[in-house]
Amino acid sequence: MWLPYRCTAKYVAASFSRGVAASFLRRARSGCNSAAFMPESAGFEGASGRDALHDYSVTHGESFWAAVARQRLSWIRPFDAVQDCDLSRGRIKWFEGGKLNVSVNCLDRHVHTCPERVALIWERDEQGSEVRYTYRELLEMTCRVGNLLRRHGVKKGDCVTIYMPTCPLAVASMLACARIGAAHNVVFAGFSADALAERIRDAQSSTVITVNQGVRGGKITELKKTVDAAVRGCPTVQQVFVSMRTENRVEMTDRDFALEEEMLKEDVVCEPEPMDSEDVLFLLYTSGSTGKPKGLVHTQAGYLLYAALTHRYVFSYHDGDVFGCVADIGWITGHSYTVYGPLANGGTTVLFESTPVYPDPGRYWDMVERLRINQFYGAPTAIRLLIKYGDQWVKKYDRSSLTTLGSVGEPINTEAWEWYYRVVGEGRCPVVDTWWQTETGGICIAPKPSEPDAEIVPGMAMRAFFGIKPVLMDTEGKLLTSNNTSGALCMAQPWPGMARTIHNNHQRFIETYFQPYPGYFFTGDGAYRSEEGYYQITGRLDDVINVSGHRIGTAEIEDVVNRCTAVAESAVIGYSHNIKGQGVYAFVVLKKGVDVQEAELSKQLNSMVSEKIAKYACPDFIQFAKRLPKTRSGKIMRRVLRKVVECDLDSLGDLSTVDDPAAVQEIIEGHEKLLSK
């Protein structure tokens, strides 16, 4: 079971403590001037308000980022240059020459000033059984894991794969990697053995950390068995550390070690490794428009600074607040706003292990009442789900501690926004609809920070964060300068939190993000800019579906479906889903002469997708067709398929390039037949 870590720390690293003074934070609660809001702005000429501060951060980027980096991070060696970036070449470097350690910034400097402050509140799946860990205890746990990894040969520059649910030891494992200079590769614990194996191989990990079993929503998941199946295809893996989340024994092999038992052999002092600003902090795999996930690389100083700054200012986080981000640590939201952002700010962060409806639909709000959560950050999918259960499950609990509500993962629809604001927040908590990606490292567009009386428009991300300069591009690659217009969302200048490359494939990084619009970072999303200059995200422009906040490439699903011996070809698209945001709709063409029951084959295909990728990637609908509409050159006309599924037949557009127009009519009739079942 989980170690208690109640012993006294023998070691606290040199604090290098130049953090933001608590007095500044207290003054920021009541003051509106920019120096009280952001102490560094006292040195920014002309930055007299928050809007002016944003203007300064964009027009004087080097001065802005240099000032906040010196003040907000603890450096072992100061940096020589603020940035060396060239978006046309995909080169991004920040704070070169500087040395620091991320775990020291997240732990040691807070232990030096407030060792008994609660760092983590683990909201276990079992309701009402939360466990608190102080900064001292989290440092000790991290040091034990760090020493254990070092003793087993993990070196600076290695990559450790972590396949764990959201829990304190997962956080300690991430921070332990950062402490000894190893990168971490956290894989969402819902991924299949095949998907896990693919990520282990690409990261070239020799070490995996996992748990015997996961517990979520009252159900047990066999995570160790998944790891066993995965590592059979991963010759690089030499050792697997297994933590005991439950009392149930699991089969152990010669390469397996009981994590808690091994940790007890280690000291609570672990010397932190000085790291260059641009050394790798972690890999995180995200879906793209091709079948192979991209291992995005984030580095040390720039990522940590951006996560901390966005956490502090988007959510109006203050010293002593309890921050409740309910995202899994397997996603970038969990990295930035459950772990690194809150801990860098010396905050108290909640680790949510359960689901929004276990044991009942009041789970979130019971947690808010018990833990006195101040900022709550969740997904529109969960909000839409909870609306269906009625207001009573919310109003049953005291939510007076809440000050800010956040939304993440996909654009939030107006109905969900209004309910979130009116019912959950009682009309007194601003709702920050945040837009960002794995690639951006942290929030780029959100209603806050803004002037104290600035409006918030439901369902819009609205305002660019400090140092962020969004632009819209037309289909010809030209800059759209007017308002009340839509286009491809790009960023006109770099920022410290952005990804640096795709692991082992920098050319793909350049082709994906920098070649579509030379000189700009292409987000892959479309956006609308209102008459007032506010941004609203309109959705993906590439073949990526956002299912319940999880991005999945259509090509990944098609690749699995096409492996079925009965399938000739397939086309997968996303469609509007009133709970998940987007659902998965698959068109499948069978090989000639194949005689199968469609219902049985649908079950088989869903089982294959679940096994090879994850359950959330399974198609909601599978439509069998004789053929797919294609151009004369043989390209599947996905535009037509999307319009059919959206029942928008008046907008099918020009069909003159369709090789056989009868194929379109067959698809329409098949869709109508499927819906009528």
XYZ file of C-alpha atoms in Angstrom:
677
model
C 0.000 0.000 0.000
C 1.016 3.675 -0.171
C 3.841 4.710 2.117
C 2.865 7.325 4.736
C 6.103 9.362 4.663
C 5.772 10.935 8.060
C 9.507 11.081 8.860
C 11.447 14.351 9.109
C 13.412 15.485 6.066
C 17.188 15.343 6.522
C 17.829 17.565 3.598
C 16.480 20.690 2.011
C 18.343 21.870 -1.066
C 19.530 25.448 -1.232
C 16.338 27.376 -1.615
C 17.450 29.910 -4.201
C 14.201 31.484 -3.006
C 13.359 34.423 -5.200
C 9.678 33.497 -5.590
C 6.846 35.956 -5.664
C 6.392 37.354 -2.178
C 3.200 36.364 -0.428
C 2.602 40.037 0.364
C 2.429 40.806 -3.348
C -0.150 38.063 -3.792
C -2.254 39.371 -0.923
C -2.121 42.887 -2.348
C -3.159 41.541 -5.749
C -6.463 40.365 -4.280
C -7.631 43.886 -3.619
C -5.517 46.016 -5.919
C -6.101 46.692 -9.610
C -2.784 48.371 -10.472
C -0.460 46.246 -12.566
C 2.417 46.249 -10.034
C 0.176 44.698 -7.379
C -1.225 42.299 -9.964
C 2.216 41.361 -11.345
C 5.154 42.704 -9.307
C 7.578 42.565 -12.231
C 5.488 45.067 -14.182
C 6.797 47.874 -11.952
C 9.770 47.876 -14.314
C 7.683 47.814 -17.510
C 7.324 51.371 -18.772
C 3.752 52.228 -19.714
C 2.211 48.959 -18.485
C -0.340 50.587 -16.198
C -3.188 48.079 -16.562
C -3.705 44.466 -17.528
C -4.469 45.255 -21.155
C -1.381 47.446 -21.332
C 0.594 44.690 -19.635
C -0.438 42.255 -22.379
C 0.555 44.775 -25.046
C 3.945 45.174 -23.384
C 4.420 41.392 -23.155
C 3.908 41.089 -26.927
C 5.835 44.154 -28.091
C 8.663 43.822 -25.546
C 8.698 40.046 -25.240
C 12.337 39.650 -24.258
C 12.090 42.165 -21.414
C 8.832 40.655 -20.179
C 9.971 37.035 -20.175
C 13.406 37.872 -18.768
C 11.843 39.675 -15.807
C 9.312 36.971 -14.923
C 11.868 34.176 -15.446
C 14.338 35.807 -13.053
C 11.652 36.428 -10.442
C 9.484 33.298 -10.694
C 12.119 30.573 -11.071
C 15.018 29.607 -8.815
C 18.189 29.399 -10.889
C 21.397 27.535 -10.137
C 23.039 29.553 -12.882
C 21.423 32.617 -14.532
C 20.586 32.442 -18.233
C 22.674 34.302 -20.809
C 20.059 34.813 -23.532
C 16.280 35.163 -23.270
C 15.450 33.467 -26.561
C 16.827 32.163 -29.820
C 13.793 31.349 -31.943
C 13.066 31.110 -35.657
C 9.544 29.895 -36.416
C 10.296 29.505 -40.109
C 12.831 26.811 -39.216
C 11.055 25.336 -36.204
C 13.840 26.440 -33.848
C 12.708 27.345 -30.321
C 15.180 27.969 -27.500
C 14.595 29.925 -24.305
C 16.825 30.977 -21.400
C 19.971 29.342 -22.799
C 22.935 29.210 -20.465
C 20.677 28.957 -17.464
C 20.728 25.973 -15.127
C 18.017 24.910 -12.683
C 16.206 21.877 -11.350
C 12.448 21.613 -11.819
C 11.850 19.483 -8.706
C 13.703 22.043 -6.583
C 11.432 24.745 -7.997
C 8.356 22.645 -7.222
C 9.408 21.298 -3.815
C 12.612 22.355 -2.031
C 12.094 26.089 -2.096
C 8.612 25.654 -0.571
C 9.907 23.194 2.035
C 12.403 25.904 2.983
C 9.612 28.399 3.740
C 6.477 26.336 4.526
C 7.308 22.620 4.961
C 3.937 21.697 6.497
C 1.806 23.335 3.815
C -0.338 20.742 2.040
C 0.983 20.123 -1.476
C -1.326 17.284 -2.590
C -4.824 16.231 -1.643
C -5.407 12.799 -3.107
C -9.143 12.429 -3.725
C -9.217 8.654 -3.887
C -11.878 6.735 -5.763
C -13.349 5.747 -2.408
C -15.400 8.829 -1.550
C -14.443 10.600 1.678
C -11.071 8.854 2.037
C -8.858 11.677 0.827
C -5.191 11.741 1.875
C -3.078 14.878 2.293
C 0.662 15.196 1.669
C 2.706 18.189 2.804
C 5.534 19.674 0.770
C 8.016 18.022 3.154
C 6.400 14.634 2.687
C 6.204 15.005 -1.088
C 9.887 15.983 -1.199
C 10.813 12.904 0.840
C 8.741 10.646 -1.402
C 10.295 12.205 -4.500
C 13.826 11.804 -3.135
C 13.238 8.135 -2.329
C 11.995 7.457 -5.862
C 14.874 9.457 -7.322
C 17.458 7.500 -5.347
C 15.763 4.243 -6.311
C 15.899 5.098 -10.005
C 19.563 6.115 -9.732
C 20.428 2.882 -7.896
C 18.821 0.926 -10.722
C 20.879 2.682 -13.375
C 18.571 5.451 -14.604
C 20.803 8.304 -15.757
C 20.478 11.896 -16.861
C 18.983 11.898 -20.367
C 17.169 8.539 -19.997
C 13.388 8.387 -20.403
C 11.163 6.653 -17.832
C 7.643 5.576 -18.855
C 4.962 6.060 -16.194
C 1.692 4.126 -16.606
C -0.267 5.013 -13.486
C -3.593 6.484 -12.424
C -3.654 9.949 -10.860
C -2.059 9.421 -7.439
C 0.722 10.826 -5.203
C 3.308 8.254 -6.294
C 2.703 9.164 -9.932
C 3.444 12.812 -9.103
C 6.504 11.805 -7.057
C 7.703 9.658 -9.974
C 7.412 12.590 -12.382
C 9.278 14.884 -10.003
C 11.887 12.199 -9.255
C 12.682 11.953 -12.955
C 13.045 15.732 -13.075
C 15.262 15.611 -9.986
C 17.804 13.184 -11.417
C 17.695 14.599 -14.958
C 15.682 11.821 -16.608
C 12.752 12.635 -18.882
C 9.357 11.134 -18.127
C 6.827 9.732 -20.546
C 3.448 9.531 -18.789
C 0.997 7.309 -20.663
C -2.723 7.596 -19.916
C -3.717 4.510 -17.907
C -6.693 3.905 -20.195
C -4.513 3.082 -23.195
C -4.270 -0.502 -24.412
C -1.151 -2.675 -24.232
C -0.440 -2.051 -27.928
C -0.727 1.721 -27.544
C 1.481 1.621 -24.434
C 4.071 -0.545 -26.188
C 4.237 1.841 -29.135
C 4.986 4.749 -26.803
C 7.560 2.803 -24.774
C 9.398 1.790 -27.939
C 9.406 5.291 -29.407
C 10.644 6.764 -26.112
C 13.243 3.958 -25.840
C 12.465 3.489 -22.144
C 14.339 0.876 -20.136
C 12.260 1.605 -17.017
C 8.487 1.508 -16.484
C 6.614 2.553 -13.322
C 3.069 1.255 -12.812
C 0.584 -0.033 -10.205
C -0.758 -3.500 -9.566
C -4.341 -2.411 -10.278
C -6.164 0.811 -10.960
C -9.368 1.790 -9.163
C -11.831 4.118 -10.885
C -15.552 4.447 -10.586
C -15.635 1.458 -8.254
C -14.083 -0.770 -10.901
C -10.698 -2.505 -10.912
C -8.450 -2.238 -13.966
C -5.548 -4.645 -14.420
C -2.778 -2.162 -15.188
C 0.100 -4.517 -14.336
C -1.274 -7.111 -16.767
C -1.456 -4.406 -19.448
C 2.183 -3.522 -18.786
C 3.180 -7.205 -18.934
C 1.525 -7.532 -22.337
C 3.117 -4.307 -23.562
C 6.702 -4.997 -22.516
C 6.700 -8.362 -24.293
C 7.093 -6.268 -27.428
C 9.566 -3.800 -25.900
C 13.101 -5.245 -25.800
C 14.494 -2.034 -24.252
C 12.567 -2.531 -20.978
C 14.831 -3.907 -18.256
C 12.837 -3.163 -15.123
C 9.269 -2.470 -14.017
C 8.478 -0.883 -10.647
C 5.050 -1.888 -9.340
C 3.200 0.091 -6.684
C 0.368 -1.521 -4.717
C -2.847 0.482 -5.116
C -4.945 -2.445 -3.893
C -4.247 -5.393 -1.577
C -4.527 -7.839 -4.467
C -1.361 -9.674 -5.438
C -0.258 -9.717 -9.060
C 2.183 -11.940 -10.868
C 5.763 -10.642 -10.639
C 8.638 -11.550 -12.956
C 12.404 -11.255 -12.609
C 12.320 -7.729 -14.039
C 9.603 -6.540 -11.613
C 10.252 -4.731 -8.308
C 7.790 -3.849 -5.546
C 8.023 -0.056 -5.559
C 7.140 0.690 -1.920
C 9.466 -2.023 -0.590
C 12.364 -0.716 -2.654
C 11.671 2.894 -1.646
C 11.996 2.010 2.044
C 15.647 1.144 1.374
C 16.351 4.659 0.119
C 17.380 7.868 1.842
C 15.109 10.942 1.904
C 17.998 13.031 0.558
C 18.526 13.046 -3.222
C 20.958 15.501 -4.729
C 19.202 17.435 -7.543
C 20.832 17.375 -10.970
C 21.590 20.827 -12.438
C 19.777 20.915 -15.788
C 20.207 23.204 -18.761
C 17.105 25.246 -19.617
C 16.665 23.361 -22.877
C 17.251 19.837 -21.542
C 14.225 17.570 -22.032
C 11.746 17.533 -19.135
C 9.180 15.148 -20.603
C 7.698 13.512 -23.672
C 3.939 13.407 -24.111
C 2.317 11.608 -27.001
C -0.614 13.166 -28.807
C -2.634 12.132 -31.826
C -2.071 13.648 -35.238
C -3.643 13.407 -38.660
C -1.428 10.417 -39.500
C -1.630 7.013 -37.850
C 1.457 7.415 -35.631
C 1.160 9.432 -32.381
C 3.595 12.324 -31.980
C 5.966 12.341 -29.011
C 6.026 16.052 -28.247
C 9.089 17.257 -26.353
C 8.882 19.849 -23.567
C 11.958 21.259 -21.898
C 12.804 22.533 -18.433
C 12.714 26.262 -17.728
C 10.362 27.624 -20.379
C 7.673 25.015 -19.779
C 7.757 25.382 -15.981
C 7.645 29.170 -16.146
C 4.702 29.168 -18.541
C 2.745 26.555 -16.550
C 3.261 28.530 -13.341
C 2.385 31.904 -14.850
C -0.779 30.694 -16.579
C -1.910 28.819 -13.449
C -1.441 31.935 -11.354
C -3.146 34.458 -13.625
C -5.792 32.620 -15.658
C -7.371 31.198 -12.502
C -6.546 34.097 -10.131
C -4.757 31.626 -7.876
C -3.647 33.049 -4.529
C -1.504 31.761 -1.715
C -3.522 29.352 0.431
C -6.089 28.431 -2.244
C -6.987 24.820 -3.040
C -6.809 24.175 -6.780
C -9.018 21.396 -8.132
C -8.067 20.224 -11.613
C -9.862 16.926 -12.294
C -7.812 15.983 -15.380
C -5.836 12.749 -15.521
C -2.064 13.142 -15.266
C -1.781 11.173 -18.528
C -2.786 14.313 -20.437
C -1.105 17.703 -20.741
C -3.785 19.319 -18.547
C -2.747 17.030 -15.697
C 0.917 17.816 -16.297
C 0.499 21.599 -16.357
C -2.400 22.234 -13.963
C -2.415 19.282 -11.576
C 1.351 18.956 -11.129
C 3.812 21.527 -12.418
C 1.887 24.822 -12.393
C 0.363 24.519 -8.906
C 3.508 23.074 -7.296
C 5.785 25.693 -8.843
C 3.486 28.291 -7.260
C 3.604 26.581 -3.857
C -0.062 25.701 -4.161
C -2.306 22.952 -2.857
C -3.441 20.761 -5.737
C -6.099 18.041 -5.851
C -5.428 14.634 -7.434
C -8.786 13.273 -8.599
C -8.823 9.499 -9.081
C -12.545 8.893 -9.611
C -15.314 9.856 -12.084
C -17.900 12.680 -11.964
C -20.768 10.228 -11.361
C -19.272 7.806 -8.813
C -20.870 6.898 -6.513
C -23.445 9.447 -7.683
C -23.630 12.631 -9.829
C -22.807 14.799 -6.817
C -19.197 13.570 -6.603
C -17.527 16.775 -7.846
C -19.559 19.050 -5.575
C -19.213 16.843 -2.511
C -15.461 17.077 -3.110
C -15.651 20.865 -3.447
C -17.443 21.075 -0.096
C -15.133 18.641 1.755
C -11.847 19.982 0.410
C -12.933 23.648 0.241
C -11.810 23.923 -3.365
C -11.386 27.489 -4.659
C -10.693 26.950 -8.360
C -12.376 24.073 -10.192
C -11.062 23.057 -13.634
C -12.959 20.423 -15.623
C -14.119 19.376 -19.088
C -17.274 20.358 -21.001
C -17.990 16.657 -21.509
C -18.434 16.178 -17.768
C -20.495 19.353 -17.435
C -22.884 18.237 -20.202
C -23.171 14.827 -18.577
C -24.032 16.298 -15.169
C -26.666 18.652 -16.601
C -28.737 15.580 -17.446
C -28.936 14.584 -13.773
C -30.503 17.875 -12.696
C -29.572 20.792 -10.464
C -30.324 18.984 -7.202
C -27.036 17.078 -7.259
C -25.178 20.388 -7.300
C -27.314 22.368 -4.858
C -27.083 19.579 -2.304
C -23.537 20.731 -1.448
C -21.931 23.924 -0.188
C -19.905 25.504 -2.996
C -19.241 28.843 -1.327
C -15.478 28.229 -1.430
C -15.447 28.423 -5.243
C -14.039 31.594 -6.789
C -13.229 30.527 -10.379
C -14.580 27.850 -12.716
C -12.498 26.586 -15.621
C -13.240 24.618 -18.786
C -10.682 22.641 -20.808
C -10.331 20.086 -23.586
C -12.736 21.455 -26.183
C -14.886 24.544 -26.744
C -17.723 24.683 -24.228
C -21.189 25.166 -25.702
C -23.316 28.063 -24.486
C -25.891 25.886 -22.688
C -23.213 24.102 -20.655
C -21.455 27.425 -19.929
C -24.669 28.999 -18.648
C -25.436 26.023 -16.382
C -21.874 25.928 -15.075
C -21.989 29.652 -14.293
C -25.549 29.869 -12.963
C -25.956 26.590 -11.076
C -22.442 25.493 -10.072
C -20.976 28.960 -9.553
C -24.200 30.582 -8.353
C -23.648 33.440 -10.777
C -20.637 34.765 -8.823
C -17.686 32.775 -10.234
C -16.164 33.732 -13.598
C -16.019 30.844 -16.071
C -12.693 30.720 -17.916
C -13.047 28.767 -21.159
C -9.401 27.922 -21.874
C -7.898 27.119 -25.274
C -4.552 25.367 -25.511
C -2.942 22.104 -26.619
C -0.258 19.577 -25.749
C 1.866 21.506 -28.214
C 1.440 24.864 -26.449
C 2.379 23.597 -22.971
C -0.130 25.861 -21.252
C -3.162 28.074 -21.760
C -2.850 30.507 -24.665
C -6.337 32.032 -24.928
C -8.807 32.510 -22.051
C -11.128 35.219 -20.683
C -8.710 35.869 -17.811
C -6.475 37.633 -17.002
C -8.341 40.810 -17.917
C -9.297 44.136 -16.420
C -11.389 43.542 -13.270
C -14.657 44.676 -14.874
C -14.034 43.213 -18.344
C -16.853 41.209 -19.901
C -16.852 37.445 -20.343
C -18.773 36.096 -23.330
C -20.232 32.580 -22.857
C -18.580 29.943 -25.005
C -15.605 32.065 -26.090
C -11.951 31.708 -25.128
C -11.656 35.433 -25.892
C -8.286 36.917 -24.877
C -4.671 36.005 -25.558
C -2.444 35.336 -22.543
C 0.674 37.392 -21.847
C 3.240 37.009 -24.619
C 0.769 35.288 -26.963
C -0.023 36.859 -30.331
C -2.749 34.920 -32.184
C -3.520 35.608 -35.834
C -5.952 34.242 -38.418
C -4.891 33.091 -41.899
C -7.021 32.535 -44.986
C -6.888 29.522 -47.309
C -4.288 31.290 -49.461
C -1.958 31.755 -46.508
C -2.638 35.469 -46.172
C -3.014 37.290 -42.870
C -6.584 38.288 -42.005
C -6.347 41.664 -40.295
C -10.010 42.590 -39.900
C -12.390 41.526 -37.146
C -15.635 39.591 -37.600
C -13.774 36.995 -39.629
C -12.774 33.316 -39.497
C -9.595 31.527 -40.473
C -6.827 29.154 -39.456
C -5.560 29.957 -35.960
C -1.810 30.579 -35.865
C 0.646 32.183 -33.454
C 2.801 35.005 -34.750
C 5.591 34.727 -32.204
C 7.097 32.071 -29.924
C 6.510 31.698 -26.181
C 8.475 29.760 -23.530
C 5.960 26.957 -22.944
C 5.707 25.661 -26.501
C 6.945 22.201 -27.514
C 10.440 22.078 -28.976
C 10.199 19.138 -31.352
C 8.689 15.725 -32.007
C 10.851 13.020 -30.469
C 13.134 11.498 -33.111
C 11.347 13.358 -35.913
C 12.077 17.080 -36.078
C 11.173 17.137 -39.760
C 7.620 16.045 -38.918
C 7.533 18.815 -36.307
C 8.428 21.397 -38.949
C 6.032 19.996 -41.548
C 3.108 19.838 -39.110
C 3.403 23.177 -37.336
C 5.578 25.556 -39.356
C 5.348 24.730 -43.059
C 1.586 25.301 -43.552
C 2.057 29.035 -42.816
C 5.767 29.933 -42.993
C 6.882 32.171 -40.166
C 3.917 31.197 -37.980
C 3.019 28.350 -35.616
C -0.069 26.552 -37.022
C -2.327 25.205 -34.286
C -4.458 22.950 -36.506
C -7.588 24.721 -35.231
C -9.904 27.172 -36.886
C -11.136 30.273 -35.055
C -13.504 33.202 -35.359
C -12.463 36.705 -34.287
C -15.420 38.809 -33.222
C -16.073 42.475 -33.883
C -14.542 43.199 -30.465
C -11.417 41.175 -31.266
C -12.327 38.155 -29.120
C -11.420 34.636 -30.253
C -13.794 31.693 -30.491
C -12.412 28.276 -31.417
C -14.435 26.636 -34.198
C -12.776 23.197 -34.314
C -10.047 21.164 -35.943
C -8.987 21.812 -39.503
C -7.187 18.486 -39.832
C -8.364 14.899 -39.375
C -8.252 14.871 -35.590
C -11.348 14.138 -33.478
C -11.787 15.483 -29.953
C -13.700 12.826 -28.000
C -14.433 13.913 -24.420
C -11.319 16.072 -24.528
C -9.159 13.203 -25.837
C -7.613 13.887 -29.243
C -7.508 10.936 -31.606
C -6.451 10.898 -35.244
C -8.929 9.419 -37.711
C -6.008 7.685 -39.408
C -5.200 5.812 -36.174
C -8.702 4.352 -36.011
C -8.794 3.583 -39.733
C -5.476 1.776 -39.455
C -6.949 -0.588 -36.835
C -10.250 -1.109 -38.686
C -8.422 -1.894 -41.912
C -6.511 -4.717 -40.216
C -9.713 -6.748 -40.069
C -9.526 -9.419 -42.761
C -13.118 -8.692 -43.836
C -12.505 -4.962 -44.424
C -11.399 -3.560 -47.765
C -11.192 0.088 -46.682
C -12.666 2.548 -44.208
C -13.146 6.239 -43.528
C -13.544 7.663 -40.039
C -14.887 11.129 -39.247
C -15.955 13.067 -36.186
C -19.514 14.236 -35.671
C -21.255 16.450 -33.128
C -22.150 14.573 -29.922
C -24.254 16.222 -27.212
C -22.206 14.731 -24.346
C -18.742 13.907 -25.687
C -18.433 16.978 -27.900
C -17.458 14.784 -30.808
C -18.242 11.153 -31.506
C -16.627 8.678 -33.904
C -18.464 7.631 -37.064
C -16.917 4.949 -39.278
C -17.733 4.045 -42.875
C -16.609 0.511 -43.710
C -16.391 -1.209 -47.093
C -16.156 -5.003 -46.985
C -14.113 -7.159 -49.301
C -16.024 -8.822 -52.106
C -17.410 -12.231 -51.260
C -17.324 -11.639 -47.520
C -20.424 -12.967 -45.800
C -20.709 -11.716 -42.222
C -23.365 -10.427 -39.867
C -22.915 -6.648 -39.678
C -23.815 -6.542 -35.978
C -21.178 -9.154 -35.126
C -18.569 -7.457 -37.282
C -19.329 -4.113 -35.599
C -18.643 -5.699 -32.210
C -15.410 -7.186 -33.553
C -14.223 -3.848 -34.954
C -15.001 -2.017 -31.716
C -13.145 -4.706 -29.778
C -10.122 -4.267 -32.049
C -10.106 -0.474 -31.599
C -10.454 -0.859 -27.832
C -7.592 -3.363 -27.729
C -5.234 -1.468 -30.042
C -5.953 2.131 -28.940
C -8.457 2.722 -26.115
C -12.156 2.390 -25.395
C -12.862 6.071 -25.988
C -11.707 5.681 -29.623
C -14.405 3.099 -30.467
C -16.880 4.196 -33.164
C -20.353 5.153 -31.960
C -21.696 4.261 -35.408
C -20.371 1.907 -38.058
C -22.021 2.282 -41.453
C -21.289 -0.495 -43.949
C -21.164 0.676 -47.559
C -20.528 -0.816 -50.967
C -18.122 1.990 -51.808
C -16.982 5.399 -50.620
C -17.297 8.649 -52.603
C -13.911 9.404 -54.137
C -12.312 11.859 -56.502
C -11.124 10.623 -59.872
C -7.633 10.419 -58.402
C -8.908 8.013 -55.739
C -9.009 10.335 -52.698
C -11.899 9.739 -50.290
C -14.137 12.815 -50.137
C -14.390 13.186 -46.358
C -16.044 16.570 -46.765
C -19.026 14.808 -48.306
C -19.099 12.149 -45.583
C -19.120 14.836 -42.870
C -22.040 16.667 -44.490
C -24.038 13.447 -44.753
C -23.487 12.598 -41.088
C -24.367 16.175 -40.101
C -27.591 15.818 -42.177
C -26.558 18.957 -44.035
C -27.279 17.756 -47.562
C -27.865 21.302 -48.820
C -24.171 22.014 -48.252
C -22.650 19.060 -50.079
C -21.028 21.554 -52.424
C -19.412 20.832 -55.752
C -19.679 17.122 -56.580
C -18.260 17.417 -60.071
C -14.999 15.797 -58.980
C -16.741 12.675 -57.621
C -15.721 9.645 -59.610
C -19.187 8.070 -59.293
C -22.017 10.339 -58.034
C -24.159 7.266 -57.269
C -21.797 6.485 -54.381
C -22.908 9.676 -52.627
C -26.584 8.714 -52.865
C -25.786 5.249 -51.501
C -24.013 6.812 -48.511
C -26.992 9.111 -47.853
C -29.465 6.216 -47.968
C -27.247 4.047 -45.762
C -26.965 6.827 -43.196
C -30.735 7.311 -43.068
C -31.223 3.559 -42.667
C -28.707 3.399 -39.809
C -30.377 6.275 -37.948
C -33.815 4.689 -38.294
C -32.734 1.512 -36.484
